[in-house]
Coordinates of C-alpha atoms in Angstrom, one line a residue:
X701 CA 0.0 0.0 0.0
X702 CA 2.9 2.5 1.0
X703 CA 4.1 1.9 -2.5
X704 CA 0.8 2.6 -4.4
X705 CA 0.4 5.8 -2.3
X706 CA 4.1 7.1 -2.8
X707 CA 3.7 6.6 -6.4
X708 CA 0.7 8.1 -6.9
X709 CA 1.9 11.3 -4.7
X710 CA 5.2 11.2 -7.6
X711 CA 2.8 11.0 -10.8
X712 CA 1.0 13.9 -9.2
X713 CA 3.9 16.1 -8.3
X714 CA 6.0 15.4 -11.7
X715 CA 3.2 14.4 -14.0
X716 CA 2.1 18.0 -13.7
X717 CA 5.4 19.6 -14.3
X718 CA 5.0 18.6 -18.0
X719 CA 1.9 18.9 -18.9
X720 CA 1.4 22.4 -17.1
X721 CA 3.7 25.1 -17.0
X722 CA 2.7 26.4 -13.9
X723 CA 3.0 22.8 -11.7
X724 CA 6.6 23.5 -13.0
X725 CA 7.1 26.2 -11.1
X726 CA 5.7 25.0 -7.5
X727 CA 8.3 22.7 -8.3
X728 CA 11.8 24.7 -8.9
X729 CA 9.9 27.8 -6.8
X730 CA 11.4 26.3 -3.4
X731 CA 14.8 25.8 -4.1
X732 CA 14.9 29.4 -6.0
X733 CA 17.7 31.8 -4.8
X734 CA 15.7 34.6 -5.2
X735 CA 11.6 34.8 -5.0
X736 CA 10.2 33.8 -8.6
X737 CA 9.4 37.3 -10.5
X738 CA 7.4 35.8 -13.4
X739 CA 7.0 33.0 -16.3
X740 CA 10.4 33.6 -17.0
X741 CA 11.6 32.6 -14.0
X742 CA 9.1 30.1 -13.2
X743 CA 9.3 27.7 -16.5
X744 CA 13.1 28.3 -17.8
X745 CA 13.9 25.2 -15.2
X746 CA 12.2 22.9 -18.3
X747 CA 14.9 24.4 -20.5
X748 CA 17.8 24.7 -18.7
X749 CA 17.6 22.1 -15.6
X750 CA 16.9 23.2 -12.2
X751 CA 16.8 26.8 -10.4
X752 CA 18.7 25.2 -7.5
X753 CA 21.8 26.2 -7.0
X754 CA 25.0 24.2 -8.3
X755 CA 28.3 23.9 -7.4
X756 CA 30.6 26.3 -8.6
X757 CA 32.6 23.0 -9.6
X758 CA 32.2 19.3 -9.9
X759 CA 33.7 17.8 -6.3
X760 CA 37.0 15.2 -7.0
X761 CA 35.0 12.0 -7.4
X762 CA 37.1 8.9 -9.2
X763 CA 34.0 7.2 -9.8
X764 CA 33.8 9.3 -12.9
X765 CA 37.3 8.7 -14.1
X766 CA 37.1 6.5 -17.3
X767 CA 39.3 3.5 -17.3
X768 CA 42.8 3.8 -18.9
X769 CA 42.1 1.2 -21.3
X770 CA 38.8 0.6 -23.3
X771 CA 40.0 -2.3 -25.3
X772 CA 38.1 -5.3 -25.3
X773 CA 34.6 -3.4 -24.2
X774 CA 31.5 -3.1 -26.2
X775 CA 29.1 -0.5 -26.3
X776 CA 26.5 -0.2 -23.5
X777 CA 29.0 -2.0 -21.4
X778 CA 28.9 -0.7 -17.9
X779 CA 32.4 0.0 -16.2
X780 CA 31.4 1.0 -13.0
X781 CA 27.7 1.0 -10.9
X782 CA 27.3 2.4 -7.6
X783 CA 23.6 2.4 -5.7
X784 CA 22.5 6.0 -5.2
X785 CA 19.5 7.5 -4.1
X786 CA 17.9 10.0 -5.5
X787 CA 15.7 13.3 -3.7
X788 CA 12.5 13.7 -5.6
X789 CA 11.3 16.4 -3.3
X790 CA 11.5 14.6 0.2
X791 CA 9.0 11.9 -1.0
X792 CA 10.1 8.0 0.5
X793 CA 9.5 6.6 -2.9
X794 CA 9.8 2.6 -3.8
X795 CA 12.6 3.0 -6.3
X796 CA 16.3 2.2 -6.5
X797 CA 19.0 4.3 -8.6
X798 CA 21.8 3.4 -9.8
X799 CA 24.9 5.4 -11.1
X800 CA 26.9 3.8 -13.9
X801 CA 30.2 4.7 -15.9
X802 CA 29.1 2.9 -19.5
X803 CA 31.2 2.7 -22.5
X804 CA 30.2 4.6 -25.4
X805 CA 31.3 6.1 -29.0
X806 CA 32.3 9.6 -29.7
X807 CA 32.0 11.3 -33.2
X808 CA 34.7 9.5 -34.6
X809 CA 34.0 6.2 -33.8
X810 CA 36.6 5.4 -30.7
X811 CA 35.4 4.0 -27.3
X812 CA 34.7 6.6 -24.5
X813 CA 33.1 6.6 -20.7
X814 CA 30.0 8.1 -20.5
X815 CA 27.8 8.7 -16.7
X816 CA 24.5 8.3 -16.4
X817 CA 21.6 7.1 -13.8
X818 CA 19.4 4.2 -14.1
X819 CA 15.9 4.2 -11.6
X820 CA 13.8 1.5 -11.5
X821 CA 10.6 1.1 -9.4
X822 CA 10.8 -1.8 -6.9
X823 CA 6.8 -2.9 -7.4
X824 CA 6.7 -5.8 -9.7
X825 CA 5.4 -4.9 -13.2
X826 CA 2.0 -6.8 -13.4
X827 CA 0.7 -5.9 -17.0
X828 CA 1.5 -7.7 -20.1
X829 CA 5.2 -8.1 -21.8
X830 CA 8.4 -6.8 -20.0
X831 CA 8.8 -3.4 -17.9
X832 CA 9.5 -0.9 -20.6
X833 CA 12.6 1.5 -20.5
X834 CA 12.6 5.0 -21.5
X835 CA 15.8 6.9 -21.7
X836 CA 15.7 10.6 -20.9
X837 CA 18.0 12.6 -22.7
X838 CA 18.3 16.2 -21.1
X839 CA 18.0 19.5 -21.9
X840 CA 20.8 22.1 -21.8
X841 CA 22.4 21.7 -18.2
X842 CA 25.4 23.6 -18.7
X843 CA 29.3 22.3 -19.6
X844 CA 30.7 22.1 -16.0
X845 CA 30.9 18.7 -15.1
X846 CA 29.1 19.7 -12.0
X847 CA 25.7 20.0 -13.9
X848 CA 25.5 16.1 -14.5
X849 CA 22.1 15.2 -13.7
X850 CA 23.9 12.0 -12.1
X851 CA 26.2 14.8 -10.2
X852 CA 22.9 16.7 -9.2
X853 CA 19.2 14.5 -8.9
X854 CA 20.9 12.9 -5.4
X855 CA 21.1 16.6 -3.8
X856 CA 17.0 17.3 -5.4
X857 CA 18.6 19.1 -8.2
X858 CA 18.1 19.0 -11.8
X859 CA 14.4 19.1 -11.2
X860 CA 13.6 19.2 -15.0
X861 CA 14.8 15.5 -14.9
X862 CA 13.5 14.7 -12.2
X863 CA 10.3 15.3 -13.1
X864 CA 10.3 13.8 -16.8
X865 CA 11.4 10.9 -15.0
X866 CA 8.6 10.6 -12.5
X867 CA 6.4 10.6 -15.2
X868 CA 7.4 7.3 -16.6
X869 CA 8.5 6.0 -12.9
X870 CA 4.5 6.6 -12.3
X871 CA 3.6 4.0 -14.7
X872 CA 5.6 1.3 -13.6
X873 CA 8.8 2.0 -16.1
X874 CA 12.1 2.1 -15.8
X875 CA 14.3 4.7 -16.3
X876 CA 17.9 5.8 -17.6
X877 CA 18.9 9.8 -18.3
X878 CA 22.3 10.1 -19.5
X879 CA 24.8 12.9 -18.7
X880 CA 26.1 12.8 -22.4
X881 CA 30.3 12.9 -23.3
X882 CA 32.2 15.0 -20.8
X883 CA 29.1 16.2 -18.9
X884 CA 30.5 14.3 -15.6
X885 CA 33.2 12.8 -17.0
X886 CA 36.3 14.3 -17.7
X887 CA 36.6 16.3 -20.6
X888 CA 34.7 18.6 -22.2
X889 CA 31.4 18.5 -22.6
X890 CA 30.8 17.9 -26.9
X891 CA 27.3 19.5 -26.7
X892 CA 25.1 19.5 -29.6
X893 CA 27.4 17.3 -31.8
X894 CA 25.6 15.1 -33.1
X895 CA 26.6 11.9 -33.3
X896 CA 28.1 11.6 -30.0
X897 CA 24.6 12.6 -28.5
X898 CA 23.3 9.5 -30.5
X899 CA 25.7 7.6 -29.5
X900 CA 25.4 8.3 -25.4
X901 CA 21.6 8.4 -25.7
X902 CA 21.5 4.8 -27.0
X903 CA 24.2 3.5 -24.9
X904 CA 22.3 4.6 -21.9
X905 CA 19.7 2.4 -22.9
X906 CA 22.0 -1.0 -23.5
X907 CA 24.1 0.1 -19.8
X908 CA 20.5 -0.1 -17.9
X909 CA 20.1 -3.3 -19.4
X910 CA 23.7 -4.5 -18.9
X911 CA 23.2 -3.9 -14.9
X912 CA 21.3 -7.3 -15.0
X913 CA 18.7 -5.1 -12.7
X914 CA 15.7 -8.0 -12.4
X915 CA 13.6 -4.7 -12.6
X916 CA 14.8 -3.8 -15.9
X917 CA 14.3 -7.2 -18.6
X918 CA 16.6 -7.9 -21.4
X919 CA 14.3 -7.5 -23.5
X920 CA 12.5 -4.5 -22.6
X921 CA 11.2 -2.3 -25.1
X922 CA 12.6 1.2 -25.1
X923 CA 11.5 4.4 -25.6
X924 CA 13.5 7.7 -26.4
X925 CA 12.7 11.0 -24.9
X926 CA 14.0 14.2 -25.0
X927 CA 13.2 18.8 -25.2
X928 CA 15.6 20.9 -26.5
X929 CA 19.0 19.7 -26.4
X930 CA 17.6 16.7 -25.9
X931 CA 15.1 16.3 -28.4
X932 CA 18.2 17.1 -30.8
X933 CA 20.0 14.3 -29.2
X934 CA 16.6 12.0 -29.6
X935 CA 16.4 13.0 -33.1
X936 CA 19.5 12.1 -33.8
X937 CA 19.7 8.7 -31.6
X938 CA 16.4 7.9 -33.7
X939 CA 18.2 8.4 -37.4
X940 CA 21.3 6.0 -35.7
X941 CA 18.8 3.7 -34.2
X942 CA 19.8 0.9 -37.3
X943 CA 23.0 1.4 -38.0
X944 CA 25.0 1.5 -34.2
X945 CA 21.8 0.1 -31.9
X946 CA 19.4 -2.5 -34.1
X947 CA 19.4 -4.9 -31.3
X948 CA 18.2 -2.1 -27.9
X949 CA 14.3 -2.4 -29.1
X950 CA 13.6 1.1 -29.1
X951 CA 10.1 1.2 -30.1
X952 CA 9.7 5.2 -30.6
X953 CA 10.7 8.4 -29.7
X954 CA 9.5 12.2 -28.8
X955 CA 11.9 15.1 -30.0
X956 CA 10.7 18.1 -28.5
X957 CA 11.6 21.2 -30.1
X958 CA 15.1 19.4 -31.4
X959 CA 18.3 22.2 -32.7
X960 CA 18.5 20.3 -36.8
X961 CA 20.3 23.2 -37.5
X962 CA 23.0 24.2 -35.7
X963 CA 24.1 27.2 -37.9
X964 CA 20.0 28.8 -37.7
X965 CA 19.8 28.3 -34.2
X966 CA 22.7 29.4 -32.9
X967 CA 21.9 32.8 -34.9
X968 CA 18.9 32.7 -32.8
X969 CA 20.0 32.4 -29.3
X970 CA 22.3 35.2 -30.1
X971 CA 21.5 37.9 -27.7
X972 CA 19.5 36.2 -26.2
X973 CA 19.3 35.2 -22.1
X974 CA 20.8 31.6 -23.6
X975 CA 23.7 33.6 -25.5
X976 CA 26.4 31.7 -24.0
X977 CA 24.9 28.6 -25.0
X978 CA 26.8 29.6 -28.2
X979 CA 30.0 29.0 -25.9
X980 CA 28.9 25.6 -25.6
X981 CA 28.7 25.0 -28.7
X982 CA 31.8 26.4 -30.2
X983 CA 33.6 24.2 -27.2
X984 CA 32.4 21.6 -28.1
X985 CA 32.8 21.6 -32.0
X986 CA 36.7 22.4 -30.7
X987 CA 36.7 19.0 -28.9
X988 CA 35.5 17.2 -31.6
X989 CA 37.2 18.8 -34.6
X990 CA 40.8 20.2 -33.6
X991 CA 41.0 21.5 -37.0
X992 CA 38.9 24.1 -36.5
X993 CA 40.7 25.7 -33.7
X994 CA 43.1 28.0 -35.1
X995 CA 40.3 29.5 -37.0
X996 CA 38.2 30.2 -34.6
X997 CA 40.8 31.7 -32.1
X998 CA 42.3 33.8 -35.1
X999 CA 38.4 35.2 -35.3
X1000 CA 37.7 36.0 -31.2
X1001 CA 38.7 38.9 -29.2
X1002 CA 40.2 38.6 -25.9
X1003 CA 36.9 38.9 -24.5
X1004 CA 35.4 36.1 -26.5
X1005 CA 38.4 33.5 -25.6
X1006 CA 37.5 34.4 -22.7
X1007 CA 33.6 33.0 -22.5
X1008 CA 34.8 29.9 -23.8
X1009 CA 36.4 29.3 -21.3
X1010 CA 34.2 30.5 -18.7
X1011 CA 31.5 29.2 -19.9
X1012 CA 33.5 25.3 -20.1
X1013 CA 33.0 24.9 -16.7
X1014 CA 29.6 26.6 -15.7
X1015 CA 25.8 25.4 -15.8
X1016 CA 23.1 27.3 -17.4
X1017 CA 21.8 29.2 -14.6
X1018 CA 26.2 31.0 -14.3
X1019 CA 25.7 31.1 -18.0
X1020 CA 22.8 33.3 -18.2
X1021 CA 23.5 35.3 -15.3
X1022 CA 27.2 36.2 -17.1
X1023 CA 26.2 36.4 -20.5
X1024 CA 22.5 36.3 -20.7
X1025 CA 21.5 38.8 -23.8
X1026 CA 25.3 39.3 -25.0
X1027 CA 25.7 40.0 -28.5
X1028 CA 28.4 37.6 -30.6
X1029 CA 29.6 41.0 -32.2
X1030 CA 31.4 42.0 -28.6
X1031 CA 33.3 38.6 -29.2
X1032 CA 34.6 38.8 -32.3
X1033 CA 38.0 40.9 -33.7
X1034 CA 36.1 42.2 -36.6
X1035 CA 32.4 43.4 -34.9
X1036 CA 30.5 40.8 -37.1
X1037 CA 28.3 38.2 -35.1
X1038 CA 29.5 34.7 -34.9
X1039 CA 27.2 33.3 -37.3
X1040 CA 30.2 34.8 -39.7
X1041 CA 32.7 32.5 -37.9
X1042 CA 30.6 29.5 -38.0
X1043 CA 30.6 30.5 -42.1
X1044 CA 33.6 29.8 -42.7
X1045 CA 35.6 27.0 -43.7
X1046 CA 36.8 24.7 -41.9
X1047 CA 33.9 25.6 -39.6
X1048 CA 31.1 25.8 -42.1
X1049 CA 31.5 22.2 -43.1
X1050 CA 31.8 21.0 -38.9
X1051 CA 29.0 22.7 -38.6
X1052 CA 26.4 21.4 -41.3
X1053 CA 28.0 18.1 -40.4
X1054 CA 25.5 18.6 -37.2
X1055 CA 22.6 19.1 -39.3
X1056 CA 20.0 16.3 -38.2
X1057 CA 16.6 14.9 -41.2
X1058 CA 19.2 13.9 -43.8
X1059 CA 18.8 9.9 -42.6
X1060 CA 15.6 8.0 -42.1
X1061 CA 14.8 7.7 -38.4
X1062 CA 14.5 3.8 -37.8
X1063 CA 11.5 3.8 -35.3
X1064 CA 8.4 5.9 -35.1
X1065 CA 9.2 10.0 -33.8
X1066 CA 6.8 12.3 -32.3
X1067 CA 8.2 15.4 -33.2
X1068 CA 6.8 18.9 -31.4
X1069 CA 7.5 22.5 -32.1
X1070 CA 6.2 26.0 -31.4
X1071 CA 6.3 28.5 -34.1
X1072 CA 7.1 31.1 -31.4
X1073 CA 10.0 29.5 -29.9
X1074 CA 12.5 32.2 -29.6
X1075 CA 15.5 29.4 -29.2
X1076 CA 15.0 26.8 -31.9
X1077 CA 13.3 27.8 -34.6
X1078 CA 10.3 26.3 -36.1
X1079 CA 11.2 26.5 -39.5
X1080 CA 14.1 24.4 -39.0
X1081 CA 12.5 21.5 -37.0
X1082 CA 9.8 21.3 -40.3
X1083 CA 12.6 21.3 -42.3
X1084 CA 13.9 18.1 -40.6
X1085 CA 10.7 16.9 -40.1
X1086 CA 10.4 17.1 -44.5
X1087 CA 13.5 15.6 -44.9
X1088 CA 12.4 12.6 -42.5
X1089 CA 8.8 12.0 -44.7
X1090 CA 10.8 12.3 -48.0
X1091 CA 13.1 9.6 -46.9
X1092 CA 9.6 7.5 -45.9
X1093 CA 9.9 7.6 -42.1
X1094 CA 7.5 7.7 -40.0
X1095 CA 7.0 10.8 -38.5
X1096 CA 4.1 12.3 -36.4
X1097 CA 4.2 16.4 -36.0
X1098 CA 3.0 18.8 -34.3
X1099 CA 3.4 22.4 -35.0
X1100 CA 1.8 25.0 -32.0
X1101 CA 0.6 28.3 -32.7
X1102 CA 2.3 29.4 -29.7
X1103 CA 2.2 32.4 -28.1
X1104 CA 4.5 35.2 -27.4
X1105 CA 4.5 34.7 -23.5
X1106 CA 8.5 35.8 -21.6
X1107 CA 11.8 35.2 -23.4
X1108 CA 12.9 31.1 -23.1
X1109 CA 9.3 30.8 -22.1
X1110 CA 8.7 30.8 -25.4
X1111 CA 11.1 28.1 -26.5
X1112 CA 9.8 25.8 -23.7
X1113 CA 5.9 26.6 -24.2
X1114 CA 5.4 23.9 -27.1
X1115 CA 6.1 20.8 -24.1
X1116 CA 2.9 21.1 -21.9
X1117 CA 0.9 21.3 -24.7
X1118 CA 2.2 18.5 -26.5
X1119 CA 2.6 16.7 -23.3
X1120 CA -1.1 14.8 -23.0
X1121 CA -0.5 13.4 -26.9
X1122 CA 3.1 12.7 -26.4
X1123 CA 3.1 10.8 -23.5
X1124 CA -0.3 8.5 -24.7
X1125 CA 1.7 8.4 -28.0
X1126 CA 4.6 7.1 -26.0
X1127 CA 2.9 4.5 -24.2
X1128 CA 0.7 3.2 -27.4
X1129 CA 4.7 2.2 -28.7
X1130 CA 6.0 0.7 -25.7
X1131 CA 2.7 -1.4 -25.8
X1132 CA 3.8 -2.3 -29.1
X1133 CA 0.7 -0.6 -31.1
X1134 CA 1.5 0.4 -34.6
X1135 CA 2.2 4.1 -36.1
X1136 CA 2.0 5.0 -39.6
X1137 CA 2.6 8.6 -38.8
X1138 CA 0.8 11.3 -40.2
X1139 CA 3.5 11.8 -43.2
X1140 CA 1.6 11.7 -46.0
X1141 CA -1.4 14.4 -44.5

């Protein structure tokens, strides 16, 4: 009975925080630094991870240290597990975490270590087939390893995560969210590049298995789920589905306003309160592609050599409050914003290398956008969404009339109205009913 009760008391806490943008806010509002001052305030956690406060760095913890040889492991292989236990707002809830190291792929193709949580409820699973698996990939946390959602959901923070999880918890699923490549891990952090998001995202889902959990079956079917950086990373994970992971049984997946173009959105977050998510991204091009370095530093001012490397080692929250509506043109030596930089080779071709609808997703995607999201334009996500029906996937869409409410508000507004849909939609996959999409309407 206690277990009934405690989940029932999670569904309502965290099922709310997606589909209502206000339920959001009574959850981030208490652990706010400063009293909430409007939507802004109240709903950027779904973008940008929790309002708590973070540490100004990641504490010295070897757990996250990748092994000094990868030879001889696979992908999804874990390397190290550790129990955990994870704050979902004071509630005694019957669930078990799990922290795990996992072997993954970067860009290029060579083995890396990758952190991550797995939760699983302790109830057995009563209905029919296994106990499905979604894996939650975040949205942007930051590029300090202290914003790891592994590093944070023990402490009650990353709340956004938190609460996406809880919603599948509710239903009797388990549940993996990935930190992504050098999110936790050493290293830096290779945010929105795209095939190491794949990669991680779909690795997550083969290291939950590989724990042998008795909670989480073999042959569980798996769903994908991600908003923002996260739905990019989904998107992506769902074109790479047949080539790197044909045997995890992912049955569909919901990319949430998902960054296909890395060139167009980045020229929209300029000047924005996200500006120095811009950082993130140039840092994490650099990790990927050395080439590109000299370049870039031979285009940046002092001051803009600077913010990458502030901005390496901070979370959103640091990130705004430093460079929240900056311009690119104070960064550059010649007063031109950085979507110049990012136009010329070598970058240009790093850059479109990023550029997610040019591969048929292998499963069924739910894919949402707003057409007044002020972070990821709308145009591009139906762009990707074309290229996707062209190639003959199957793709369901939903495209939001939505309105013009607080800056980032905006880019998060298109997720509790899609919420309802996407979550039944979810579920009718993991139950193994068919989609045909609504391509060809």
């Amino acid at each position: 009975m206690r277990m009934r009760t405690s989940l029932t008391r999670l569904g309502a806490a965290t099922a709310t925080v997606i589909t209502t943008a206000a339920a959001a806010a009574a959850l981030a509002a208490p652990a706010l630094a400063a009293p909430a001052a409007g939507p802004e305030t109240m709903l950027n956690g779904l973008l940008a991870g929790s309002r708590t406060e973070a540490p100004a760095q990641a504490a010295p913890d070897a757990f996250y240290d990748s092994p000094a040889d990868l030879a001889g492991t696979r992908p999804g292989d874990v390397l190290r597990a550790r129990p955990t236990t994870i704050d979902f707002a004071g509630l005694d809830l019957p669930v078990h975490a799990t922290t795990v190291l996992y072997r993954s792929t970067d860009t290029h193709g060579d083995p890396i270590a990758v952190s991550g949580t797995v939760i699983a409820p302790d109830m057995p699973w009563t209905r029919p087939g296994p106990r499905p698996l979604v894996v939650i990939a975040p949205g942007t946390q930051g590029q300090g390893d202290q914003c790891a959602p592994s590093r944070r959901m023990p402490g009650g923070g990353s709340v956004d995560n938190l609460a996406q999880a809880g919603v599948f918890l509710v239903q009797g699923y388990a549940v993996a969210v990935t930190d992504y490549e050098g999110l936790g891990t050493p290293g830096i952090h290779t945010y929105m590049n795209r095939l190491s998001q794949a990669h991680t995202v779909l690795d997550m889902g083969r290291a939950a298995k590989n724990l042998h959990d008795p909670e989480i079956p073999a042959d569980a079917p798996v769903g994908l789920w991600g908003y923002s950086q996260g739905g990019g990373a989904v998107a992506s994970a769902a074109e790479q589905v047949d080539a790197y992971a044909p045997d995890l049984g992912v049955r569909g997946a919901f990319a949430g306003a998902p960054p296909a173009n890395l060139a167009v959105t980045t020229s929209r977050v300029d000047g924005s309160r996200l500006a120095g998510a811009i950082g993130y991204a140039i840092n994490g091009l650099e990790a990927d592609y050395p080439q590109i370095v000299p370049s870039v530093d031979a285009q940046l001012n002092d001051r803009g050599r600077a913010m990458l490397r502030d901005v390496a080692t901070q979370c959103t929250s640091a990130t705004e409050e430093e460079f929240g509506g900056a311009h690119s043109t104070q960064f550059t030596v010649s007063g031109q914003p950085i979507e110049s930089l990012l136009g010329s080779e070598p970058i240009e071709s790093v850059v479109a290398a990023q550029t997610i609808g040019a591969i048929r997703p292998g499963v069924p995607v739910f894919v949402v956008t707003g057409d007044g999201d002020d972070i990821v334009p709308a145009r591009t996500v139906r762009t990707m969404v074309d290229g996707w029906c062209s190639l003959g996937g199957t793709v369901t869409f939903r495209d939001y009339p939505t309105p013009d409410i607080a800056p980032l508000v905006n880019h998060v507004a298109a997720m509790p109205i899609a919420a309802p849909e996407a979550l039944t939609w979810m579920n009718d996959r993991l139950d193994g009913v068919p989609d045909a999409g609504d391509c060809a309407s």
